[in-house]
Amino acid sequence: MFLHKLLHRPRLLKECTAIANGNGINFTTKIQTKQYSKINSWNYGHCQPMTENLAGSSLYHSQRQYSSKKIKKKHDAKKSGHYKHSPKMALSPEEYEDVLDLDKMTNQMEAVVNDLKQEFIKNLSLRTSLGSFNSLVVNTSDGKYPLNQLGQVVQKSPQLIVINLASLPQYVPEVKTAIEQSGMNINPQQDGSTLFIPIPKVTMEHRERLAKAAKNLCHKSKDRLKDIQNRYTKDVKKSKVDHSEDLLRSINELILSTTHKYSLDMDTMMETKQQELLVSKH
């Protein structure tokens, strides 16, 4: 195999011939007569001596060597996202403060993460509680209100919660929508201005639906992060006239890396919640 490849590579054949001739070996003749056909290793890269000697001299072959630690480090960085999103140049606050209010952006992103955390606590519990409904935020044409300000929430039995909206019946559709989109895996039944909410039993199907709801809530929160990122990226573009292109590029990379950091935090929260929902014995 070695000889076959060598004979079809004139440049390599010439180099090997020169090495062999320097040691007093008529290498071309040896190859043509296939006296060295037992040599079958040929890797491209750095030249190193072979273990077999030709008439007391070493014939060199190529072998590419890699640093496994560097490869692993690069692979782990790509997997975690830091390789792609980390800014290439570290910026000092003095360099970006005229273009980017990093503290303000960071606070907004942290608020999104905290909102997701609260949604997980309130809405993704195996045992649905009355408090989850009292604090549920309902979007109406007149603004956002907690459910207990729009109607009376009563737990009739461990398996049934009743919401009476007789005082504000115009908000029944909005309340029903808020409950359906809360991620609690609950389908309210309407009777006039009253909503009846059956509490589902803790089955594996119920657990899996809650785990799926955790993923959906996480994706919605990531969309909010993306909106914040896009808003600040647009602000950076507006500063194109007064600042260098390299600086603006580095600031954009800083925005991306910050967004990605909080996105990874959300993924960790989601995976922890899913594990809790699917494995918990409660």
CSV table of N, CA and C in Angstrom, one decimal, residues 54-122:
chain,number,residue,atom,x,y,z
A,54,LEU,N,16.7,0.3,6.8
A,54,LEU,CA,17.1,-0.2,5.5
A,54,LEU,C,18.6,-0.2,5.4
A,55,ALA,N,19.2,-1.3,5.5
A,55,ALA,CA,20.6,-1.5,5.4
A,55,ALA,C,21.3,-0.6,6.5
A,56,GLY,N,20.7,-0.6,7.7
A,56,GLY,CA,21.3,0.1,8.8
A,56,GLY,C,20.9,1.5,8.9
A,57,SER,N,20.1,2.0,8.0
A,57,SER,CA,19.7,3.4,8.0
A,57,SER,C,18.2,3.6,8.2
A,58,SER,N,17.8,4.7,8.7
A,58,SER,CA,16.4,4.9,8.9
A,58,SER,C,15.7,5.6,7.7
A,59,LEU,N,14.6,5.0,7.3
A,59,LEU,CA,13.7,5.6,6.3
A,59,LEU,C,12.7,6.4,7.0
A,60,TYR,N,12.4,7.6,6.5
A,60,TYR,CA,11.5,8.4,7.2
A,60,TYR,C,10.1,8.3,6.6
A,61,HIS,N,9.1,8.4,7.5
A,61,HIS,CA,7.7,8.4,7.0
A,61,HIS,C,7.0,9.5,7.7
A,62,SER,N,5.8,9.9,7.2
A,62,SER,CA,5.1,11.0,7.8
A,62,SER,C,4.1,10.6,8.8
A,63,GLN,N,3.9,11.4,9.8
A,63,GLN,CA,2.9,11.1,10.8
A,63,GLN,C,2.4,12.4,11.4
A,64,ARG,N,1.1,12.6,11.3
A,64,ARG,CA,0.5,13.8,11.8
A,64,ARG,C,0.2,13.6,13.3
A,65,GLN,N,0.6,14.6,14.1
A,65,GLN,CA,0.4,14.5,15.5
A,65,GLN,C,-0.5,15.6,16.0
A,66,TYR,N,-1.5,15.3,16.8
A,66,TYR,CA,-2.4,16.3,17.3
A,66,TYR,C,-2.3,16.4,18.8
A,67,SER,N,-2.7,17.6,19.3
A,67,SER,CA,-2.8,17.7,20.8
A,67,SER,C,-4.2,17.4,21.2
A,68,SER,N,-4.4,16.3,21.9
A,68,SER,CA,-5.7,15.9,22.3
A,68,SER,C,-6.3,16.9,23.2
A,69,LYS,N,-5.5,17.5,24.1
A,69,LYS,CA,-6.1,18.5,25.1
A,69,LYS,C,-6.6,19.7,24.4
A,70,LYS,N,-5.9,20.2,23.3
A,70,LYS,CA,-6.4,21.4,22.6
A,70,LYS,C,-7.7,21.1,21.9
A,71,ILE,N,-7.7,19.9,21.3
A,71,ILE,CA,-8.9,19.5,20.5
A,71,ILE,C,-10.1,19.4,21.5
A,72,LYS,N,-9.9,18.8,22.6
A,72,LYS,CA,-11.0,18.6,23.6
A,72,LYS,C,-11.5,20.0,24.1
A,73,LYS,N,-10.5,20.9,24.4
A,73,LYS,CA,-10.8,22.2,24.9
A,73,LYS,C,-11.7,23.0,23.8
A,74,LYS,N,-11.3,22.9,22.6
A,74,LYS,CA,-12.0,23.6,21.5
A,74,LYS,C,-13.4,23.0,21.3
A,75,HIS,N,-13.4,21.6,21.4
A,75,HIS,CA,-14.7,20.9,21.3
A,75,HIS,C,-15.7,21.3,22.4
A,76,ASP,N,-15.2,21.4,23.6
A,76,ASP,CA,-16.0,21.7,24.8
A,76,ASP,C,-16.5,23.2,24.7
A,77,ALA,N,-15.6,24.0,24.2
A,77,ALA,CA,-16.0,25.4,24.0
A,77,ALA,C,-17.1,25.6,23.0
A,78,LYS,N,-17.0,24.9,21.9
A,78,LYS,CA,-18.0,24.9,20.8
A,78,LYS,C,-19.4,24.4,21.4
A,79,LYS,N,-19.3,23.3,22.2
A,79,LYS,CA,-20.5,22.7,22.7
A,79,LYS,C,-21.2,23.6,23.7
A,80,SER,N,-20.5,24.3,24.5
A,80,SER,CA,-21.1,25.2,25.5
A,80,SER,C,-21.5,26.5,24.8
A,81,GLY,N,-21.0,26.8,23.6
A,81,GLY,CA,-21.3,28.1,22.9
A,81,GLY,C,-20.3,29.2,23.2
A,82,HIS,N,-19.4,29.0,24.1
A,82,HIS,CA,-18.4,30.1,24.4
A,82,HIS,C,-17.5,30.3,23.2
A,83,TYR,N,-17.2,29.3,22.5
A,83,TYR,CA,-16.3,29.4,21.3
A,83,TYR,C,-16.8,30.4,20.3
A,84,LYS,N,-18.1,30.3,20.1
A,84,LYS,CA,-18.8,31.1,19.0
A,84,LYS,C,-19.1,32.5,19.5
A,85,HIS,N,-19.5,32.6,20.8
A,85,HIS,CA,-20.1,33.8,21.2
A,85,HIS,C,-19.2,34.7,22.1
A,86,SER,N,-18.0,34.2,22.5
A,86,SER,CA,-17.2,35.0,23.3
A,86,SER,C,-16.6,36.1,22.5
A,87,PRO,N,-16.5,37.4,23.0
A,87,PRO,CA,-15.9,38.5,22.3
A,87,PRO,C,-14.4,38.3,22.1
A,88,LYS,N,-14.0,38.6,20.9
A,88,LYS,CA,-12.6,38.4,20.5
A,88,LYS,C,-11.6,39.4,21.3
A,89,MET,N,-12.2,40.6,21.6
A,89,MET,CA,-11.3,41.6,22.3
A,89,MET,C,-12.0,42.0,23.5
A,90,ALA,N,-11.3,42.0,24.7
A,90,ALA,CA,-11.9,42.4,25.9
A,90,ALA,C,-12.0,44.0,25.9
A,91,LEU,N,-13.2,44.4,26.3
A,91,LEU,CA,-13.5,45.9,26.3
A,91,LEU,C,-13.5,46.4,27.7
A,92,SER,N,-13.0,47.6,27.9
A,92,SER,CA,-13.1,48.3,29.2
A,92,SER,C,-14.4,49.1,29.2
A,93,PRO,N,-15.0,49.4,30.4
A,93,PRO,CA,-16.2,50.2,30.4
A,93,PRO,C,-16.0,51.6,29.7
A,94,GLU,N,-14.8,52.1,29.8
A,94,GLU,CA,-14.6,53.4,29.2
A,94,GLU,C,-14.8,53.3,27.7
A,95,GLU,N,-14.5,52.1,27.1
A,95,GLU,CA,-14.6,52.0,25.6
A,95,GLU,C,-16.0,51.9,25.1
A,96,TYR,N,-16.9,51.2,25.9
A,96,TYR,CA,-18.2,51.0,25.4
A,96,TYR,C,-19.3,51.8,26.0
A,97,GLU,N,-19.0,52.5,27.1
A,97,GLU,CA,-20.1,53.2,27.9
A,97,GLU,C,-20.8,54.3,27.1
A,98,ASP,N,-20.2,54.8,26.0
A,98,ASP,CA,-20.8,55.8,25.2
A,98,ASP,C,-21.8,55.2,24.2
A,99,VAL,N,-21.6,53.9,24.0
A,99,VAL,CA,-22.4,53.2,23.0
A,99,VAL,C,-23.4,52.3,23.6
A,100,LEU,N,-23.0,51.6,24.7
A,100,LEU,CA,-23.8,50.5,25.3
A,100,LEU,C,-23.9,50.7,26.8
A,101,ASP,N,-25.2,50.7,27.3
A,101,ASP,CA,-25.4,50.7,28.8
A,101,ASP,C,-25.5,49.3,29.2
A,102,LEU,N,-24.3,48.7,29.5
A,102,LEU,CA,-24.3,47.3,29.8
A,102,LEU,C,-25.0,46.9,31.0
A,103,ASP,N,-25.0,47.7,32.1
A,103,ASP,CA,-25.7,47.5,33.3
A,103,ASP,C,-27.2,47.4,33.1
A,104,LYS,N,-27.7,48.3,32.3
A,104,LYS,CA,-29.1,48.4,32.0
A,104,LYS,C,-29.6,47.1,31.3
A,105,MET,N,-28.8,46.8,30.2
A,105,MET,CA,-29.1,45.6,29.5
A,105,MET,C,-29.0,44.3,30.3
A,106,THR,N,-28.0,44.2,31.2
A,106,THR,CA,-27.9,43.1,32.0
A,106,THR,C,-29.0,43.0,33.0
A,107,ASN,N,-29.5,44.1,33.6
A,107,ASN,CA,-30.6,44.1,34.5
A,107,ASN,C,-31.9,43.6,33.8
A,108,GLN,N,-32.1,44.0,32.6
A,108,GLN,CA,-33.3,43.6,31.8
A,108,GLN,C,-33.3,42.1,31.5
A,109,MET,N,-32.1,41.6,31.2
A,109,MET,CA,-32.0,40.2,30.9
A,109,MET,C,-32.1,39.3,32.2
A,110,GLU,N,-31.6,39.8,33.3
A,110,GLU,CA,-31.8,39.1,34.6
A,110,GLU,C,-33.2,39.1,35.0
A,111,ALA,N,-34.0,40.2,34.7
A,111,ALA,CA,-35.4,40.2,35.0
A,111,ALA,C,-36.1,39.1,34.2
A,112,VAL,N,-35.8,38.9,33.0
A,112,VAL,CA,-36.4,37.8,32.2
A,112,VAL,C,-36.1,36.5,32.8
A,113,VAL,N,-34.9,36.2,33.2
A,113,VAL,CA,-34.5,35.0,33.9
A,113,VAL,C,-35.3,34.8,35.2
A,114,ASN,N,-35.4,35.8,36.0
A,114,ASN,CA,-36.2,35.8,37.2
A,114,ASN,C,-37.7,35.5,37.0
A,115,ASP,N,-38.2,36.1,35.9
A,115,ASP,CA,-39.6,35.9,35.6
A,115,ASP,C,-39.9,34.4,35.2
A,116,LEU,N,-38.9,33.8,34.5
A,116,LEU,CA,-39.1,32.4,34.1
A,116,LEU,C,-39.0,31.6,35.4
A,117,LYS,N,-38.1,31.9,36.3
A,117,LYS,CA,-38.0,31.2,37.5
A,117,LYS,C,-39.3,31.2,38.3
A,118,GLN,N,-39.9,32.4,38.4
A,118,GLN,CA,-41.2,32.5,39.1
A,118,GLN,C,-42.3,31.7,38.4
A,119,GLU,N,-42.3,31.7,37.1
A,119,GLU,CA,-43.3,31.0,36.4
A,119,GLU,C,-43.2,29.5,36.6
A,120,PHE,N,-41.9,29.0,36.7
A,120,PHE,CA,-41.7,27.6,37.0
A,120,PHE,C,-42.3,27.3,38.4
A,121,ILE,N,-42.0,28.2,39.4
A,121,ILE,CA,-42.5,27.9,40.8
A,121,ILE,C,-44.0,27.9,40.9
A,122,LYS,N,-44.6,28.9,40.2
A,122,LYS,CA,-46.1,29.1,40.4
A,122,LYS,C,-46.9,28.2,39.5
